[in-house]
Amino acid sequence: MDEAADERFLLMAITAATANPRAPFGAVVADADGLLVSEGCNRSHENPTLHGEIDAIHNAIAAAPRTDWRRATLYATAEPCPMCMAAVLWAGIGRVVYGTSIPTLKRLGWRQLDLRAAEVVERAAGWPPVELVGGVLEAECDRLFAPGPGRG
């Protein structure tokens, strides 16, 4: 996808994140044709593993179970944590675009596992490659997280 499409879908992820302003981790999945398949937001208050990316992936697979996810893109307001990045690998999603980085989240006081998405991909021996694009609409995404954990 092109830069304009990446920004358009990341804006949708930002909108999805507003469903939980106390944990604004929003995500959407777009297919290879540039169509929105699903969205998700952090619902860890219901289940600690229900991060925005996991929610969006679950919703995408439920909506289009026979899709070839290798050509799909997951858009997220923040760099996927190791659990979410592993879910991207297991789902076979070929591309991830995110705004805020894990180092920025840490600097703003968000609890994070200090393992970058690229390192998870690098250590995934035998898996198809995943393209990672970070820093898209970074300032807009950073503003979501700037109040700090649970203060949105």
PDB file of C-alpha atoms in Angstrom:
ATOM      1  CA  MET A   1       0.000   0.000   0.000  1.00  0.00           C
ATOM      2  CA  ASP A   2       1.063   3.575  -0.438  1.00  0.00           C
ATOM      3  CA  GLU A   3       1.729   6.196   2.214  1.00  0.00           C
ATOM      4  CA  ALA A   4      -1.731   7.787   1.864  1.00  0.00           C
ATOM      5  CA  ALA A   5      -3.427   4.416   2.370  1.00  0.00           C
ATOM      6  CA  ASP A   6      -1.211   3.691   5.377  1.00  0.00           C
ATOM      7  CA  GLU A   7      -2.204   7.003   6.952  1.00  0.00           C
ATOM      8  CA  ARG A   8      -5.901   6.466   6.162  1.00  0.00           C
ATOM      9  CA  PHE A   9      -5.944   3.044   7.834  1.00  0.00           C
ATOM     10  CA  LEU A  10      -3.861   4.218  10.790  1.00  0.00           C
ATOM     11  CA  LEU A  11      -6.407   6.988  11.338  1.00  0.00           C
ATOM     12  CA  MET A  12      -9.010   4.211  11.526  1.00  0.00           C
ATOM     13  CA  ALA A  13      -6.873   2.463  14.163  1.00  0.00           C
ATOM     14  CA  ILE A  14      -6.705   5.738  16.107  1.00  0.00           C
ATOM     15  CA  THR A  15     -10.495   5.949  15.949  1.00  0.00           C
ATOM     16  CA  ALA A  16     -10.764   2.334  17.151  1.00  0.00           C
ATOM     17  CA  ALA A  17      -8.460   3.225  20.067  1.00  0.00           C
ATOM     18  CA  THR A  18     -10.899   5.865  21.298  1.00  0.00           C
ATOM     19  CA  ALA A  19     -13.186   3.030  22.446  1.00  0.00           C
ATOM     20  CA  ASN A  20     -10.779   2.634  25.381  1.00  0.00           C
ATOM     21  CA  PRO A  21      -9.086   5.970  26.123  1.00  0.00           C
ATOM     22  CA  ARG A  22      -7.457   4.523  29.284  1.00  0.00           C
ATOM     23  CA  ALA A  23      -5.539   2.019  27.088  1.00  0.00           C
ATOM     24  CA  PRO A  24      -5.625   3.472  23.544  1.00  0.00           C
ATOM     25  CA  PHE A  25      -4.182   0.499  21.719  1.00  0.00           C
ATOM     26  CA  GLY A  26      -6.323   0.337  18.588  1.00  0.00           C
ATOM     27  CA  ALA A  27      -5.822  -1.727  15.447  1.00  0.00           C
ATOM     28  CA  VAL A  28      -7.397  -2.476  12.097  1.00  0.00           C
ATOM     29  CA  VAL A  29      -6.739  -5.094   9.432  1.00  0.00           C
ATOM     30  CA  ALA A  30      -6.907  -4.277   5.722  1.00  0.00           C
ATOM     31  CA  ASP A  31      -6.828  -6.869   2.953  1.00  0.00           C
ATOM     32  CA  ALA A  32      -4.632  -6.852  -0.150  1.00  0.00           C
ATOM     33  CA  ASP A  33      -7.281  -4.894  -2.066  1.00  0.00           C
ATOM     34  CA  GLY A  34      -7.153  -2.060   0.456  1.00  0.00           C
ATOM     35  CA  LEU A  35     -10.471  -2.893   2.074  1.00  0.00           C
ATOM     36  CA  LEU A  36     -11.062  -2.697   5.808  1.00  0.00           C
ATOM     37  CA  VAL A  37     -11.642  -6.198   7.179  1.00  0.00           C
ATOM     38  CA  SER A  38     -11.825  -5.560  10.928  1.00  0.00           C
ATOM     39  CA  GLU A  39     -10.967  -3.337  13.822  1.00  0.00           C
ATOM     40  CA  GLY A  40     -10.118  -3.914  17.447  1.00  0.00           C
ATOM     41  CA  CYS A  41      -9.266  -2.103  20.638  1.00  0.00           C
ATOM     42  CA  ASN A  42      -7.598  -3.005  23.879  1.00  0.00           C
ATOM     43  CA  ARG A  43     -10.070  -4.857  26.072  1.00  0.00           C
ATOM     44  CA  SER A  44      -7.613  -6.133  28.672  1.00  0.00           C
ATOM     45  CA  HIS A  45     -10.107  -5.151  31.373  1.00  0.00           C
ATOM     46  CA  GLU A  46     -12.118  -8.184  30.118  1.00  0.00           C
ATOM     47  CA  ASN A  47      -9.155 -10.449  29.390  1.00  0.00           C
ATOM     48  CA  PRO A  48      -5.488  -9.513  29.949  1.00  0.00           C
ATOM     49  CA  THR A  49      -4.495 -10.978  26.572  1.00  0.00           C
ATOM     50  CA  LEU A  50      -7.106  -9.050  24.589  1.00  0.00           C
ATOM     51  CA  HIS A  51      -4.860  -6.348  23.192  1.00  0.00           C
ATOM     52  CA  GLY A  52      -6.022  -4.229  20.253  1.00  0.00           C
ATOM     53  CA  GLU A  53      -4.060  -6.241  17.710  1.00  0.00           C
ATOM     54  CA  ILE A  54      -5.363  -9.566  19.055  1.00  0.00           C
ATOM     55  CA  ASP A  55      -8.924  -8.217  18.940  1.00  0.00           C
ATOM     56  CA  ALA A  56      -8.496  -7.010  15.329  1.00  0.00           C
ATOM     57  CA  ILE A  57      -6.879 -10.289  14.205  1.00  0.00           C
ATOM     58  CA  HIS A  58      -9.606 -12.346  15.859  1.00  0.00           C
ATOM     59  CA  ASN A  59     -12.298 -10.197  14.231  1.00  0.00           C
ATOM     60  CA  ALA A  60     -10.592 -10.388  10.816  1.00  0.00           C
ATOM     61  CA  ILE A  61     -10.373 -14.163  10.835  1.00  0.00           C
ATOM     62  CA  ALA A  62     -13.991 -14.423  11.988  1.00  0.00           C
ATOM     63  CA  ALA A  63     -15.105 -12.057   9.194  1.00  0.00           C
ATOM     64  CA  ALA A  64     -13.066 -13.630   6.385  1.00  0.00           C
ATOM     65  CA  PRO A  65     -11.811 -17.074   7.433  1.00  0.00           C
ATOM     66  CA  ARG A  66     -10.530 -18.125   4.002  1.00  0.00           C
ATOM     67  CA  THR A  67      -8.418 -15.040   3.350  1.00  0.00           C
ATOM     68  CA  ASP A  68      -4.743 -15.263   2.421  1.00  0.00           C
ATOM     69  CA  TRP A  69      -3.411 -12.998   5.178  1.00  0.00           C
ATOM     70  CA  ARG A  70       0.111 -12.834   3.711  1.00  0.00           C
ATOM     71  CA  ARG A  71      -0.982  -9.829   1.643  1.00  0.00           C
ATOM     72  CA  ALA A  72      -2.938  -8.172   4.473  1.00  0.00           C
ATOM     73  CA  THR A  73      -1.757  -5.322   6.685  1.00  0.00           C
ATOM     74  CA  LEU A  74      -2.363  -4.796  10.381  1.00  0.00           C
ATOM     75  CA  TYR A  75      -2.366  -1.131  11.434  1.00  0.00           C
ATOM     76  CA  ALA A  76      -1.812  -0.355  15.107  1.00  0.00           C
ATOM     77  CA  THR A  77      -1.544   2.792  17.175  1.00  0.00           C
ATOM     78  CA  ALA A  78       1.531   1.335  18.880  1.00  0.00           C
ATOM     79  CA  GLU A  79       4.287  -1.095  18.017  1.00  0.00           C
ATOM     80  CA  PRO A  80       2.979  -4.608  18.711  1.00  0.00           C
ATOM     81  CA  CYS A  81       4.195  -6.197  21.919  1.00  0.00           C
ATOM     82  CA  PRO A  82       5.857  -9.629  21.630  1.00  0.00           C
ATOM     83  CA  MET A  83       2.533 -11.435  22.222  1.00  0.00           C
ATOM     84  CA  CYS A  84       0.770  -9.433  19.511  1.00  0.00           C
ATOM     85  CA  MET A  85       3.686  -9.750  17.093  1.00  0.00           C
ATOM     86  CA  ALA A  86       3.645 -13.513  17.601  1.00  0.00           C
ATOM     87  CA  ALA A  87      -0.102 -13.471  16.849  1.00  0.00           C
ATOM     88  CA  VAL A  88       0.662 -11.625  13.591  1.00  0.00           C
ATOM     89  CA  LEU A  89       3.108 -14.404  12.708  1.00  0.00           C
ATOM     90  CA  TRP A  90       0.665 -17.178  13.624  1.00  0.00           C
ATOM     91  CA  ALA A  91      -2.100 -15.513  11.591  1.00  0.00           C
ATOM     92  CA  GLY A  92       0.250 -15.139   8.630  1.00  0.00           C
ATOM     93  CA  ILE A  93      -0.242 -11.385   8.246  1.00  0.00           C
ATOM     94  CA  GLY A  94       2.474 -10.064   5.951  1.00  0.00           C
ATOM     95  CA  ARG A  95       2.729  -6.434   6.947  1.00  0.00           C
ATOM     96  CA  VAL A  96       2.413  -4.291  10.095  1.00  0.00           C
ATOM     97  CA  VAL A  97       2.223  -0.495  10.215  1.00  0.00           C
ATOM     98  CA  TYR A  98       2.319   1.298  13.578  1.00  0.00           C
ATOM     99  CA  GLY A  99       2.605   4.761  15.080  1.00  0.00           C
ATOM    100  CA  THR A 100       4.130   4.861  18.579  1.00  0.00           C
ATOM    101  CA  SER A 101       7.227   2.784  19.330  1.00  0.00           C
ATOM    102  CA  ILE A 102       7.856   0.559  22.341  1.00  0.00           C
ATOM    103  CA  PRO A 103      10.691   2.876  23.543  1.00  0.00           C
ATOM    104  CA  THR A 104       8.271   5.825  23.477  1.00  0.00           C
ATOM    105  CA  LEU A 105       5.643   3.857  25.399  1.00  0.00           C
ATOM    106  CA  LYS A 106       8.260   3.001  28.026  1.00  0.00           C
ATOM    107  CA  ARG A 107       9.367   6.637  28.261  1.00  0.00           C
ATOM    108  CA  LEU A 108       5.736   7.673  28.808  1.00  0.00           C
ATOM    109  CA  GLY A 109       5.354   5.190  31.678  1.00  0.00           C
ATOM    110  CA  TRP A 110       3.523   2.327  29.938  1.00  0.00           C
ATOM    111  CA  ARG A 111       4.502  -1.138  31.117  1.00  0.00           C
ATOM    112  CA  GLN A 112       6.148  -2.910  28.177  1.00  0.00           C
ATOM    113  CA  LEU A 113       8.205  -5.982  27.462  1.00  0.00           C
ATOM    114  CA  ASP A 114      11.443  -4.556  26.079  1.00  0.00           C
ATOM    115  CA  LEU A 115      11.441  -6.678  22.928  1.00  0.00           C
ATOM    116  CA  ARG A 116      10.885  -4.855  19.660  1.00  0.00           C
ATOM    117  CA  ALA A 117       8.602  -6.224  16.938  1.00  0.00           C
ATOM    118  CA  ALA A 118      11.529  -6.487  14.516  1.00  0.00           C
ATOM    119  CA  GLU A 119      13.391  -8.717  16.959  1.00  0.00           C
ATOM    120  CA  VAL A 120      10.387 -11.039  17.276  1.00  0.00           C
ATOM    121  CA  VAL A 121      10.256 -11.308  13.473  1.00  0.00           C
ATOM    122  CA  GLU A 122      14.020 -11.808  13.278  1.00  0.00           C
ATOM    123  CA  ARG A 123      13.890 -14.666  15.792  1.00  0.00           C
ATOM    124  CA  ALA A 124      10.958 -16.374  14.038  1.00  0.00           C
ATOM    125  CA  ALA A 125      12.969 -19.011  12.208  1.00  0.00           C
ATOM    126  CA  GLY A 126      11.122 -20.602   9.319  1.00  0.00           C
ATOM    127  CA  TRP A 127       8.280 -18.073   9.242  1.00  0.00           C
ATOM    128  CA  PRO A 128       7.448 -15.959   6.205  1.00  0.00           C
ATOM    129  CA  PRO A 129       8.848 -12.437   6.458  1.00  0.00           C
ATOM    130  CA  VAL A 130       6.732  -9.639   7.900  1.00  0.00           C
ATOM    131  CA  GLU A 131       7.270  -6.107   6.670  1.00  0.00           C
ATOM    132  CA  LEU A 132       7.330  -3.603   9.552  1.00  0.00           C
ATOM    133  CA  VAL A 133       6.703   0.101   9.016  1.00  0.00           C
ATOM    134  CA  GLY A 134       6.959   2.247  12.131  1.00  0.00           C
ATOM    135  CA  GLY A 135       6.441   5.904  12.887  1.00  0.00           C
ATOM    136  CA  VAL A 136       3.393   6.461  10.665  1.00  0.00           C
ATOM    137  CA  LEU A 137       1.319   9.305  12.161  1.00  0.00           C
ATOM    138  CA  GLU A 138       3.677   8.995  15.108  1.00  0.00           C
ATOM    139  CA  ALA A 139       2.859  12.379  16.662  1.00  0.00           C
ATOM    140  CA  GLU A 140      -0.883  11.670  16.538  1.00  0.00           C
ATOM    141  CA  CYS A 141      -0.398   8.234  18.099  1.00  0.00           C
ATOM    142  CA  ASP A 142       2.055   9.534  20.711  1.00  0.00           C
ATOM    143  CA  ARG A 143      -0.605  12.012  21.865  1.00  0.00           C
ATOM    144  CA  LEU A 144      -2.932   9.085  22.628  1.00  0.00           C
ATOM    145  CA  PHE A 145      -0.396   7.661  25.068  1.00  0.00           C
ATOM    146  CA  ALA A 146       1.095  10.904  26.487  1.00  0.00           C
ATOM    147  CA  PRO A 147      -1.266  11.182  29.457  1.00  0.00           C
ATOM    148  CA  GLY A 148       0.281   7.945  30.731  1.00  0.00           C
ATOM    149  CA  PRO A 149      -1.243   4.599  31.660  1.00  0.00           C
ATOM    150  CA  GLY A 150      -4.906   4.655  32.628  1.00  0.00           C
ATOM    151  CA  ARG A 151      -5.208   8.440  32.519  1.00  0.00           C
ATOM    152  CA  GLY A 152      -6.860   8.959  29.122  1.00  0.00           C
TER     153      GLY A 152
END
